[in-house]
Every structure is written in structure tokens, then in C-alpha cells.
Amino acid sequence: MGPSGKTVVLAVLAAAVLHAAVLCNGGITSSFVRSPEKSGDMPLDSDVFKVPPGYNAPQQVHITQGDLVGKAVIVSWVTADEPGSNTVVYWAENSSHKYKAKGSKTKYKFYNYTSGYIHHCTIKKLEYDTKYYYEVEGGNTRRTFWFTTPPEVGPDAPYTFGLIGDLGQTYDSNATLTHYEQNPNKGQAVLYVGDLSYADNYPFHDNVRWDTWARFVERSVAYQPWIWTAGNHEIDFVPEIGETKPFKPYSHRYHVPYKASNSTAPFWYSIKRASAYIIVLSSYSAYGKYTPQYEWLNNELPKVNRSETPWLIVLMHSPWYNSNSYHYMEGETMRVMYEPWFVKYKVDVVFAGHVHAYERSERVSNIAYNIINGLCSPVSDQSAPVYITIGDGGNIEGLANNLTEPQPKYSAFREASFGHATFSIKNRTHAYYSWHRNQDGYAVEADSMWFFNRFWHPIDDSTTAA
Ligand SMILES: *[C@@H]1O[C@H](CO)[C@@H](O)[C@H](O)[C@H]1NC(C)=O
Ligand SMILES: *[C@@H]1O[C@H](CO)[C@@H](O)[C@H](O)[C@H]1NC(C)=O
Ligand SMILES: *[C@@H]1O[C@H](CO)[C@@H](O)[C@H](O)[C@H]1NC(C)=O
Ligand SMILES: *[C@@H]1O[C@H](CO)[C@@H](O)[C@H](O)[C@H]1NC(C)=O
Ligand SMILES: *[C@@H]1O[C@H](CO)[C@@H](O)[C@H](O)[C@H]1NC(C)=O
Ligand SMILES: *[C@@H]1O[C@H](CO)[C@@H](O)[C@H](O)[C@H]1NC(C)=O
Ligand SMILES: *[C@@H]1O[C@H](CO)[C@@H](O)[C@H](O)[C@H]1NC(C)=O
Ligand SMILES: [Fe+2]
């Protein structure tokens, strides 16, 4: 922590003495104050939204993991003028043997918007830890990209994930993505915690902004998989104009390998990648008892084998622990349903978005309450996950800078700034996490923490936060 952090801690300690009995001697509220000025969406003629040259050129290319273990990739792209080919041609680096995989295409209408031809193709049986080139074409125009598959699933496979949420398409969004790309410890895949394009902020949810967003992020997501989580800006529920099917644009455009984890809907699913087991949940699908998501998660958690994947990471959009007045307590109902499981199965970390600020919790749980016993405060709990809110991608809605006071004790660090984070797994016992604030044109590591694995290294890591 910096010198200003120490001052804050002293102030907080003083407060702790006064309020020793109640839970309000919190952690650090960063003294860095960002101008709350919103930056607008980048205009339609911005460089980042350019349609690639050539008739019917494939655009909006993006990839995500295509199976349970990382040996398949879903390649998606859009052609605007005519359907074009559904085929992806791919080959391993240094190999002259080219393979072909055939996908399918879809299209949708949203009020008076008609999408281009949206292609999805799963390429399978890839080798681990190998660089592949792939090519998509739309008639005469071919485009070539590449990605590297993860190492084989196993306890000591090091792997670095990037973390981005609530990105949108403003100048701030562009700064966040640029900082992520320039981070020397940049991830090999992105865990994306929901709210993608913010097209729904436009009249009639102008879906042209779904297209521009996908062109904007192509420079990253065509080369490394982004693991998708659905947020509220993906719902696109507008009965006034006859659009009543939730997630219509999102689910046409972003496919995920949900069937591989026996999920029955693309909004909750899991994957293994290197030494991590990643569970994606949907804050906007039913999660109460007896619902499909509840039944799925109930069966899923016992399957996690920490000898194989020591790191258990959960992604969701709406945070459970959030000391910001913005979206305050929106995650509460899901917390009540699932938090006992997260403690029982010793989830290492939960990443959420939604709140346009940054916050990291201590390891706490709040599962003792049973309506009549009055035990309703978070308590320190070394079996509990760390909760991190990383909804600070920089979208058009601006920063959420009205923090609740006093800072609750469970809140270790919070700051209303835009940025991104990385979670860098070193081996089965250690992972290094860091958050990078967007500061005046460059990125600064503003918060960090060593994670000790819940299963292999059951030692209190809460005292080691930097
Ligand atoms: C492929 O070639 C590059 C450069 O020629 C080399 O650095 C790399 O190790 C090779 N990869 C494999 C898998 O042979
Ligand atoms: C859709 O309808 C709105 C409102 O009438 C109009 O402003 C917009 O230009 C229309 N868009 C298309 C693609 O027709
Ligand atoms: C977005 O960022 C990229 C990379 O830094 C830069 O080349 C581009 O000009 C930026 N575009 C806008 C509209 O700010
Ligand atoms: C999915 O269910 C099938 C049938 O019950 C089972 O064989 C398979 O192992 C399950 N897959 C996963 C990843 O749990
Ligand atoms: C868990 O994973 C380890 C290491 O891959 C393996 O040896 C063991 O059989 C697995 N346990 C179960 C119950 O599948
Ligand atoms: C800040 O949040 C508090 C609730 O925690 C609310 O009463 C207040 O109106 C908010 N202030 C602003 C400026 O939004
Ligand atoms: C795991 O990684 C940490 C951090 O890099 C290192 O200190 C430790 O020695 C490693 N453990 C093993 C068994 O390699
Ligand atoms: Fe959100």
C-alpha cells in the first residue's frame, strides 16, 4: 500500500476503536479520485469500428473455449452482404497440413434491425499448448488470425487470465482494452464478467451498436478466448417494441460450450482451463431452489476435483459483496441461495461486474442467519472466497463513485476508477492477482494480492494483501 493508504488505515483504525462492537472498521478506500466525467461512446466512424476492407469480408471475429477441457475453440464471425462460407480453415504453427471445420450460420431481427449472417464454427481435437492459425472467408476476402491452446488440464499448469467487465464502447473502454493489451503480464484468455456492448442504451436498443462493439474488441478476442458471462445489458427485453425474448442478440452472437458441462442453457456453464475450474453463473436467470440453474450448480460443485484443477473460480455479473450505493444489494438473493455452497466447496475467488468501480473483499461469509437467530453480519471465514468486483471497463454510464460509509469491515480495498485485472496462476498453491487502474493515459497496478490455494495451501492469505 502507498503512503496515502497508510493514512487511510490510521483513520480507519481510529474509527475501529470507536466502533469496535459493530462491523464498520473497513479496509482501504483509495485516496485516488478520478474525475467522474463520463466519456461518450466512440462515434460510428471511429477507427476501432472500421469494417474490414473487401467485399463481404468476415468481421466481428471472436473466439471462446469450445469444450470442457480446452481442446476445442468456437470461432464466430459476421458477414454483411451475403452468407458466405461457414468453414474455418486452420493449421498448427509449422505444420503444412490444413484442416477444415464446418460451422453453421444464423440471423435475427430486432424491431427494425436485421443482423448480418452470424457464423459459429467449433474446431475440435486441437493439441494442447499449441499455436494455431485460422482463416475465415466471405467470398473473395479471407482473413487470418491465430490463437494458442491452453496447457493440458492439470494441477500445476500455470496460466494467466485477464479480467474485464462492463466494457461498453467509449473512449474509456478503448483505454481499458489498450491497457490490457499493453500489460506485460497480459492474460492468455479473458474472463469477461458481463455487460458487453451497451447497445440497449440506444433508442430501440439499436443493434448496430452490437456490431460496432464486436468490431472494436476483435483485436483481442480474435486472438485469445474470452469466456462470456451474461449481464443485465444482455437481456434486451423490450415488450414495447415486441421484443420479449430475453438475451436474443447476445445468444445469437455469443455461443458458449454449455452442453459440455451438462448445462441446459448458455447462461450458466463451466469449463476447465489449465489448472482452473471456472463456473459461470447467470444473475438474470432463475436461480431459486428447483430451477435448472440451481439443480445444475448443485450437481456441478461436487464434480470439481481439486487434485486436477486446484483453482476454483466463479464468474457472475451482479456482485454479492458490494459497498457501493450503485446496485447495492442487488446480488443479495443469489448470495442467500448459493453462498453456503461456495464456503463448503472452498471457492478461491468470485469475480463479478455490474458496479462501475473496483472492490476487493476479505475472505468473509454470511451464512449463519436463519431468520430467527439474528446472526446476519459477515464474519471472517478462511473457507470463503475473495469477492472481486471488476465492472470498471469504462462504459457510457460512467463511474459509480458513491461509496457507502463507513466502509464495511469485509471490504479490503475499493476505488471508483476504470481498469482491468489479471489473475496469474503460478502453480497449485500460488496465484498472483493485480488490478490496474486506468490513470491518465497509462495503467497503474493499484491493488494486488497473493492467493494461496484453498485446497492445497489452507493458510490465511488475508494478511498478505499488498
Ligand atoms: C515453430 O517455428 C518457430 C519459428 O520457426 C519456433 O520458434 C517454434 O518453436 C516452432 N514450434 C514448434 C511447435 O515446432
Ligand atoms: C428504426 O426505427 C427508428 C424509429 O422509427 C428509426 O429512427 C430508425 O432509423 C429505424 N432503423 C432502421 C434500420 O430502419
Ligand atoms: C483506440 O485505441 C487504439 C489503441 O490505443 C488507438 O489506436 C485508436 O486510435 C483508439 N481509437 C479511438 C477512437 O480512441
Ligand atoms: C454429463 O452427463 C452424462 C450423462 O449423465 C455423463 O456421462 C457425463 O459425464 C456428464 N458430463 C459432465 C461434464 O459432467
Ligand atoms: C482427481 O484428479 C486426480 C488427478 O488428475 C486423479 O488422479 C483422481 O483420480 C481424480 N479423482 C477423481 C475422484 O476423479
Ligand atoms: C449516495 O448513496 C446514498 C445511499 O447510500 C444515497 O442516500 C445518496 O442519495 C447517494 N448520493 C448521490 C449523490 O447519489
Ligand atoms: C509456487 O509458486 C510460488 C510463487 O511463484 C513459489 O514461491 C513456490 O515455490 C512454487 N511452488 C512450487 C512447489 O513450485
Ligand atoms: Fe450490469
XYZ file of C-alpha atoms and ligand atoms in Angstrom:
565
model
C 0.000 0.000 0.000
C 1.147 3.546 -0.634
C 1.674 6.283 1.944
C -1.827 7.622 1.376
C -3.152 4.116 2.056
C -1.367 4.165 5.423
C -3.042 7.420 6.345
C -6.366 5.889 5.465
C -5.576 2.828 7.569
C -4.735 5.032 10.561
C -8.030 6.817 10.150
C -9.788 3.508 9.826
C -8.069 2.148 12.933
C -9.221 5.200 14.837
C -12.720 4.529 13.609
C -12.353 0.889 14.650
C -11.653 1.893 18.225
C -14.833 3.918 18.285
C -16.963 1.231 16.706
C -15.252 -1.911 17.913
C -18.509 -3.700 18.521
C -20.030 -3.156 15.116
C -18.813 -4.071 11.692
C -17.637 -0.798 10.289
C -13.874 -0.671 10.606
C -13.277 -1.330 6.955
C -10.252 -1.646 4.726
C -8.899 0.861 2.285
C -10.884 3.364 0.290
C -8.277 4.504 -2.188
C -7.380 8.159 -1.998
C -7.046 8.296 -5.776
C -10.010 10.251 -7.079
C -10.864 10.015 -10.703
C -12.813 12.739 -12.461
C -16.382 11.433 -12.593
C -16.826 12.935 -16.060
C -18.356 10.396 -18.381
C -16.769 9.735 -21.693
C -19.179 9.300 -24.554
C -19.399 6.357 -26.906
C -16.884 6.476 -29.719
C -18.649 7.768 -32.863
C -19.687 5.325 -35.575
C -16.896 6.475 -37.896
C -14.148 5.753 -35.304
C -11.079 3.792 -36.375
C -11.958 0.947 -33.976
C -15.301 0.349 -35.692
C -13.971 0.154 -39.258
C -15.441 -2.602 -41.391
C -12.551 -4.669 -42.764
C -11.912 -3.969 -46.458
C -13.093 -6.275 -49.236
C -16.479 -7.446 -50.415
C -18.313 -9.389 -47.688
C -15.167 -9.535 -45.557
C -15.636 -11.506 -42.313
C -15.947 -9.071 -39.419
C -16.504 -9.188 -35.659
C -14.329 -12.273 -35.376
C -14.260 -13.742 -31.881
C -13.271 -16.967 -30.192
C -14.118 -18.734 -26.968
C -13.391 -22.135 -25.461
C -15.342 -24.819 -27.338
C -15.377 -27.797 -24.980
C -14.893 -28.758 -21.349
C -11.106 -29.016 -21.317
C -9.647 -26.550 -23.828
C -9.064 -28.750 -26.883
C -11.781 -27.039 -28.912
C -12.452 -23.434 -29.894
C -15.661 -21.794 -31.103
C -14.876 -19.329 -33.896
C -17.606 -16.776 -34.639
C -17.833 -14.051 -37.258
C -20.304 -11.987 -39.271
C -20.652 -11.445 -42.977
C -22.751 -8.493 -44.023
C -23.513 -8.810 -47.732
C -24.186 -12.473 -48.357
C -23.951 -15.666 -46.286
C -20.504 -16.691 -47.498
C -18.779 -19.805 -46.225
C -19.331 -21.489 -42.848
C -15.942 -23.139 -42.970
C -12.886 -22.388 -40.866
C -9.524 -23.473 -42.247
C -6.894 -23.977 -39.535
C -3.424 -25.362 -39.099
C -0.846 -25.761 -36.362
C 2.139 -23.469 -36.464
C 4.937 -25.029 -38.560
C 2.590 -27.618 -39.986
C 1.651 -27.601 -43.625
C -1.407 -29.739 -43.022
C -4.559 -27.627 -43.223
C -7.761 -28.801 -41.595
C -11.299 -27.658 -42.280
C -14.230 -27.439 -39.899
C -17.754 -26.649 -40.946
C -19.996 -24.473 -38.832
C -23.450 -23.007 -39.210
C -24.986 -19.603 -39.627
C -27.838 -17.726 -38.093
C -29.520 -14.347 -38.370
C -32.036 -12.439 -36.295
C -34.263 -9.388 -36.403
C -34.671 -6.972 -33.544
C -37.518 -4.492 -34.082
C -36.468 -2.878 -37.373
C -32.839 -4.081 -37.278
C -31.723 -7.133 -39.253
C -28.418 -8.723 -38.357
C -25.774 -9.864 -40.785
C -25.048 -13.565 -41.226
C -23.636 -14.754 -37.921
C -21.367 -17.777 -38.228
C -20.311 -20.159 -35.472
C -17.891 -22.991 -36.040
C -16.381 -25.277 -33.402
C -12.927 -26.587 -34.221
C -12.118 -29.692 -32.214
C -9.380 -32.144 -31.316
C -6.724 -29.487 -31.078
C -3.421 -30.225 -29.384
C -2.748 -28.564 -26.054
C -0.268 -25.736 -25.756
C -0.031 -25.172 -29.487
C -0.289 -22.120 -31.662
C -2.862 -22.395 -34.444
C -3.604 -20.142 -37.368
C -7.142 -19.940 -38.669
C -8.779 -18.411 -41.668
C -12.338 -17.288 -42.323
C -13.606 -16.045 -45.655
C -16.634 -14.346 -47.114
C -16.344 -14.878 -50.865
C -13.121 -13.379 -52.123
C -11.955 -11.870 -48.892
C -10.005 -14.036 -46.469
C -8.755 -13.051 -43.064
C -6.211 -14.923 -40.974
C -5.889 -14.922 -37.177
C -4.223 -17.113 -34.573
C -4.573 -18.385 -31.014
C -2.681 -20.620 -28.621
C -4.424 -23.530 -26.900
C -4.011 -23.842 -23.124
C -1.772 -26.434 -21.481
C -3.330 -29.773 -20.628
C -5.687 -29.619 -17.649
C -3.620 -30.389 -14.568
C -2.760 -29.070 -11.127
C 0.472 -27.275 -11.896
C -0.280 -25.763 -15.292
C 0.496 -22.054 -14.928
C -1.983 -19.790 -16.644
C -2.867 -16.097 -16.647
C -6.393 -14.805 -17.037
C -7.325 -11.231 -17.836
C -10.419 -9.796 -16.170
C -12.648 -7.266 -17.859
C -16.228 -6.271 -17.172
C -18.873 -3.785 -18.277
C -16.674 -2.616 -21.118
C -19.032 -0.803 -23.482
C -17.604 1.262 -26.324
C -16.494 4.655 -25.034
C -13.057 6.262 -25.189
C -12.571 4.888 -21.652
C -13.444 1.401 -22.921
C -10.746 1.785 -25.547
C -8.256 2.863 -22.873
C -9.103 -0.211 -20.751
C -8.658 -2.595 -23.671
C -5.429 -0.894 -24.720
C -4.044 -1.139 -21.182
C -4.946 -4.804 -21.061
C -3.154 -5.408 -24.362
C -0.099 -3.494 -23.167
C 0.060 -5.165 -19.759
C 3.386 -7.054 -19.655
C 1.549 -9.708 -17.625
C -1.387 -9.757 -20.031
C -3.697 -12.752 -19.838
C -3.822 -15.724 -22.169
C -7.634 -15.674 -22.011
C -10.136 -13.154 -20.668
C -12.747 -13.891 -18.034
C -15.447 -11.439 -19.056
C -17.936 -10.714 -16.267
C -20.857 -9.436 -18.348
C -22.359 -6.293 -19.934
C -20.770 -6.189 -23.355
C -21.920 -3.561 -25.839
C -24.459 -1.369 -24.003
C -26.409 -1.235 -27.283
C -29.526 -1.148 -25.119
C -28.755 2.423 -24.103
C -29.697 3.483 -27.652
C -33.255 4.094 -28.889
C -34.866 0.747 -29.758
C -31.678 -0.932 -28.470
C -30.064 -0.066 -31.778
C -28.318 -3.359 -32.530
C -25.855 -1.626 -34.841
C -24.019 -0.997 -31.554
C -23.717 -4.759 -31.041
C -21.908 -4.851 -34.386
C -19.621 -1.922 -33.599
C -18.717 -3.424 -30.209
C -17.735 -6.712 -31.792
C -15.560 -4.901 -34.344
C -13.960 -2.875 -31.550
C -12.902 -5.873 -29.417
C -11.928 -8.097 -32.363
C -8.310 -7.003 -31.993
C -8.157 -9.013 -28.747
C -10.925 -11.616 -28.865
C -9.988 -12.941 -32.333
C -6.618 -13.960 -30.817
C -7.454 -15.123 -27.322
C -10.674 -16.618 -25.991
C -12.956 -14.503 -23.894
C -15.077 -16.541 -21.503
C -18.535 -14.963 -21.519
C -20.904 -14.182 -18.652
C -24.349 -12.674 -19.290
C -25.119 -9.305 -17.676
C -28.262 -7.201 -17.492
C -27.299 -5.328 -20.678
C -27.548 -8.641 -22.499
C -31.230 -9.125 -21.602
C -32.633 -6.799 -24.316
C -36.199 -7.295 -23.111
C -38.354 -4.560 -24.728
C -42.005 -5.576 -24.864
C -42.998 -2.063 -26.048
C -41.499 -2.883 -29.437
C -42.419 -6.544 -29.417
C -39.023 -7.841 -28.251
C -39.928 -10.263 -25.498
C -37.327 -12.993 -25.799
C -34.595 -12.237 -23.231
C -30.966 -12.409 -24.425
C -31.917 -12.541 -28.125
C -28.991 -10.572 -29.617
C -26.489 -11.950 -27.096
C -27.397 -15.580 -27.591
C -27.334 -15.299 -31.379
C -23.930 -13.661 -31.333
C -22.064 -15.319 -28.458
C -22.011 -19.079 -28.262
C -20.513 -20.895 -25.286
C -19.830 -24.631 -24.734
C -22.580 -25.070 -22.155
C -23.559 -28.582 -23.212
C -20.082 -29.860 -22.380
C -20.801 -29.271 -18.684
C -24.325 -30.709 -18.981
C -25.919 -27.301 -18.622
C -29.248 -26.863 -20.380
C -28.836 -23.163 -21.186
C -25.941 -20.994 -22.361
C -26.180 -18.645 -19.374
C -24.632 -20.982 -16.803
C -21.893 -23.477 -17.554
C -18.392 -24.470 -16.590
C -15.047 -25.139 -18.220
C -11.654 -26.363 -17.150
C -8.686 -24.450 -18.427
C -5.138 -25.378 -17.368
C -5.282 -25.584 -13.548
C -8.550 -23.668 -13.195
C -12.140 -24.800 -12.958
C -14.347 -21.915 -13.994
C -18.042 -21.800 -13.156
C -20.122 -19.156 -14.917
C -23.457 -18.236 -13.342
C -26.360 -16.110 -14.546
C -27.624 -13.373 -12.249
C -30.554 -12.922 -14.688
C -31.835 -16.483 -14.992
C -33.845 -18.194 -12.292
C -31.605 -19.495 -9.507
C -34.051 -20.398 -6.747
C -34.495 -23.897 -5.432
C -35.674 -26.447 -8.066
C -34.736 -24.196 -11.003
C -32.474 -25.555 -13.754
C -29.567 -23.350 -12.709
C -29.879 -24.424 -9.051
C -30.029 -28.113 -9.941
C -27.077 -27.748 -12.269
C -24.873 -25.954 -9.725
C -25.865 -28.404 -7.010
C -24.577 -31.256 -9.216
C -21.619 -29.298 -10.500
C -19.758 -28.317 -7.345
C -19.161 -31.893 -6.106
C -17.598 -32.708 -9.507
C -14.745 -30.270 -9.058
C -11.611 -32.304 -8.388
C -9.090 -30.017 -6.720
C -6.317 -32.532 -7.359
C -6.865 -31.925 -11.042
C -7.948 -28.258 -11.032
C -6.842 -26.705 -7.737
C -8.218 -23.277 -8.619
C -11.975 -22.838 -8.416
C -13.153 -19.550 -9.890
C -16.754 -18.345 -10.183
C -17.954 -15.628 -12.562
C -21.266 -13.805 -12.260
C -22.487 -10.367 -13.172
C -24.146 -8.943 -10.061
C -21.793 -8.909 -7.036
C -22.761 -10.365 -3.669
C -20.452 -8.119 -1.631
C -20.633 -4.538 -2.838
C -20.198 -1.448 -0.653
C -21.193 0.982 -3.380
C -24.601 2.650 -3.354
C -24.863 1.725 -7.023
C -26.657 -1.636 -7.421
C -26.482 -2.008 -3.644
C -27.774 -5.424 -2.521
C -28.899 -6.487 -5.999
C -26.865 -9.686 -5.640
C -28.368 -10.469 -2.252
C -30.973 -13.040 -3.249
C -28.461 -15.161 -5.136
C -25.990 -14.844 -2.250
C -28.587 -16.241 0.127
C -29.151 -19.213 -2.170
C -25.573 -20.179 -3.025
C -23.119 -18.750 -0.513
C -23.168 -21.832 1.796
C -22.061 -23.945 -1.179
C -19.202 -21.588 -2.036
C -17.913 -21.888 1.526
C -18.409 -25.649 1.653
C -16.521 -26.152 -1.616
C -13.897 -23.521 -0.810
C -14.219 -21.405 -3.932
C -10.990 -19.411 -4.301
C -12.374 -16.264 -5.851
C -15.610 -14.853 -7.247
C -15.389 -12.208 -9.941
C -18.390 -10.005 -10.687
C -19.089 -6.844 -12.679
C -22.183 -4.619 -12.798
C -20.904 -1.944 -10.402
C -18.754 0.529 -12.323
C -15.967 0.651 -9.791
C -13.411 -1.680 -8.277
C -13.666 -3.531 -4.972
C -11.955 -6.497 -3.315
C -13.273 -8.183 -0.164
C -11.617 -10.035 2.666
C -12.456 -13.722 2.964
C -15.858 -13.471 4.618
C -19.112 -15.358 4.747
C -22.583 -14.517 5.943
C -24.314 -17.860 6.122
C -25.306 -18.281 9.746
C -28.602 -16.401 9.551
C -31.789 -18.470 9.762
C -34.496 -15.762 10.083
C -34.749 -16.003 13.881
C -31.173 -16.163 15.232
C -30.127 -12.601 14.379
C -26.711 -13.750 13.059
C -26.739 -11.584 9.983
C -23.300 -9.974 9.733
C -20.425 -11.090 7.525
C -17.698 -12.822 9.520
C -14.107 -13.612 8.668
C -14.059 -17.099 7.125
C -10.962 -18.742 5.678
C -13.088 -21.212 3.703
C -14.852 -18.369 1.921
C -13.896 -16.890 -1.442
C -12.456 -13.448 -2.021
C -15.090 -11.366 -3.840
C -13.833 -9.016 -6.513
C -15.956 -6.501 -8.393
C -14.342 -5.580 -11.661
C -17.204 -3.847 -13.508
C -14.926 -0.942 -14.310
C -14.364 -1.406 -18.049
C -15.427 2.176 -18.787
C -18.866 2.130 -20.378
C -21.128 5.072 -21.230
C -22.924 5.031 -17.872
C -19.824 6.418 -16.161
C -18.288 5.671 -12.784
C -20.134 4.585 -9.667
C -18.410 6.812 -7.118
C -20.921 6.992 -4.290
C -19.446 4.534 -1.790
C -21.375 3.559 1.319
C -19.859 4.953 4.515
C -18.343 3.790 6.682
C -16.519 1.200 4.612
C -17.662 -2.207 5.880
C -15.040 -4.353 7.554
C -15.316 -7.033 4.881
C -14.263 -4.573 2.181
C -10.472 -4.762 1.790
C -9.975 -2.215 -0.988
C -12.273 -0.076 -3.105
C -11.875 2.657 -5.640
C -14.094 4.263 -8.257
C -11.790 4.119 -11.288
C -11.809 2.296 -14.584
C -9.351 -0.523 -15.226
C -8.772 -4.238 -15.673
C -7.167 -7.051 -13.650
C -5.123 -10.189 -14.147
C -5.188 -13.453 -12.210
C -1.926 -15.265 -12.726
C -1.813 -18.875 -11.552
C 1.777 -19.897 -10.809
C 1.222 -23.446 -9.572
C -1.186 -25.392 -7.354
C -0.502 -23.269 -4.295
C 0.101 -19.714 -5.537
C -1.634 -17.205 -7.774
C -0.895 -13.513 -8.116
C -3.782 -11.136 -8.632
C -3.454 -7.481 -9.599
C -5.775 -4.671 -10.540
C -4.638 -1.995 -12.991
C -6.286 1.379 -12.814
C -6.597 3.497 -15.997
C -4.689 6.557 -14.915
C -4.276 9.486 -17.264
C -3.291 7.502 -20.324
C -1.364 4.687 -18.668
C -2.084 1.724 -16.418
C -1.011 1.500 -12.780
C -1.042 -1.553 -10.547
C -3.209 -0.113 -7.810
C -4.195 -3.222 -5.840
C -2.726 -6.697 -5.661
C -2.819 -9.857 -3.618
C -1.148 -13.263 -3.477
C -3.751 -16.014 -3.415
C -2.916 -19.160 -1.501
C -4.941 -22.054 -2.789
C -7.925 -23.062 -0.626
C -7.271 -26.763 -1.076
C -3.502 -27.119 -1.346
C -2.403 -24.275 0.855
C -5.043 -23.695 3.502
C -3.267 -20.804 5.175
C -4.691 -17.382 5.837
C -3.766 -15.190 2.879
C -5.797 -12.231 4.029
C -2.844 -10.779 5.876
C -0.655 -10.798 2.781
C -2.618 -8.353 0.643
C -0.189 -5.804 -0.757
C 7.711 -23.326 -34.924
O 8.646 -22.470 -35.515
C 9.052 -21.397 -34.695
C 9.924 -20.462 -35.524
O 10.441 -21.100 -36.634
C 9.780 -21.971 -33.486
O 10.194 -20.902 -32.641
C 8.828 -22.871 -32.749
O 9.484 -23.492 -31.658
C 8.267 -23.947 -33.657
N 7.199 -24.637 -32.956
C 7.073 -25.959 -32.965
C 5.908 -26.498 -32.196
O 7.820 -26.695 -33.563
C -35.824 2.054 -36.866
O -36.852 2.847 -36.360
C -36.416 4.075 -35.781
C -37.609 4.781 -35.184
O -38.655 4.868 -36.099
C -35.699 4.915 -36.799
O -35.173 6.072 -36.202
C -34.522 4.106 -37.390
O -33.895 4.827 -38.413
C -35.046 2.784 -37.937
N -33.907 1.977 -38.341
C -33.941 1.237 -39.425
C -32.739 0.411 -39.695
O -34.887 1.214 -40.183
C -8.368 3.242 -29.546
O -7.117 2.765 -29.051
C -6.242 2.363 -30.087
C -5.035 1.723 -29.440
O -4.526 2.526 -28.436
C -5.884 3.570 -30.936
O -5.048 3.174 -31.999
C -7.167 4.136 -31.507
O -6.893 5.301 -32.258
C -8.154 4.473 -30.404
N -9.414 4.894 -31.008
C -10.194 5.848 -30.504
C -11.432 6.176 -31.239
O -9.903 6.419 -29.460
C -22.919 -35.268 -18.404
O -23.905 -36.243 -18.210
C -23.575 -37.510 -18.781
C -24.774 -38.412 -18.643
O -25.229 -38.414 -17.332
C -22.315 -38.058 -18.089
O -21.924 -39.252 -18.688
C -21.189 -37.042 -18.247
O -20.041 -37.465 -17.533
C -21.604 -35.668 -17.741
N -20.569 -34.708 -18.054
C -20.072 -33.887 -17.166
C -19.006 -32.950 -17.622
O -20.434 -33.870 -16.013
C -8.884 -36.294 -9.323
O -7.806 -35.905 -10.115
C -6.634 -36.663 -9.879
C -5.510 -36.011 -10.666
O -5.879 -35.827 -12.000
C -6.890 -38.109 -10.269
O -5.747 -38.882 -10.023
C -8.058 -38.653 -9.454
O -8.394 -39.930 -9.904
C -9.269 -37.734 -9.611
N -10.293 -38.160 -8.688
C -11.499 -38.476 -9.071
C -12.456 -38.841 -7.994
O -11.853 -38.445 -10.243
C -25.327 8.102 -2.272
O -25.870 6.911 -1.706
C -26.748 7.137 -0.610
C -27.187 5.779 -0.116
O -26.099 5.044 0.299
C -27.957 7.937 -1.070
O -28.783 8.198 0.040
C -27.490 9.234 -1.695
O -28.605 9.913 -2.236
C -26.470 8.962 -2.807
N -25.939 10.224 -3.286
C -25.881 10.518 -4.566
C -25.264 11.824 -4.915
O -26.297 9.761 -5.430
C 4.660 -21.965 -6.462
O 4.794 -20.609 -6.870
C 5.298 -19.762 -5.843
C 5.239 -18.356 -6.382
O 5.882 -18.237 -7.604
C 6.689 -20.189 -5.453
O 7.175 -19.352 -4.426
C 6.643 -21.628 -4.973
O 7.936 -22.077 -4.688
C 6.019 -22.502 -6.029
N 5.841 -23.835 -5.505
C 6.328 -24.889 -6.111
C 6.087 -26.209 -5.449
O 6.957 -24.812 -7.152
Fe -24.667 -4.535 -15.267
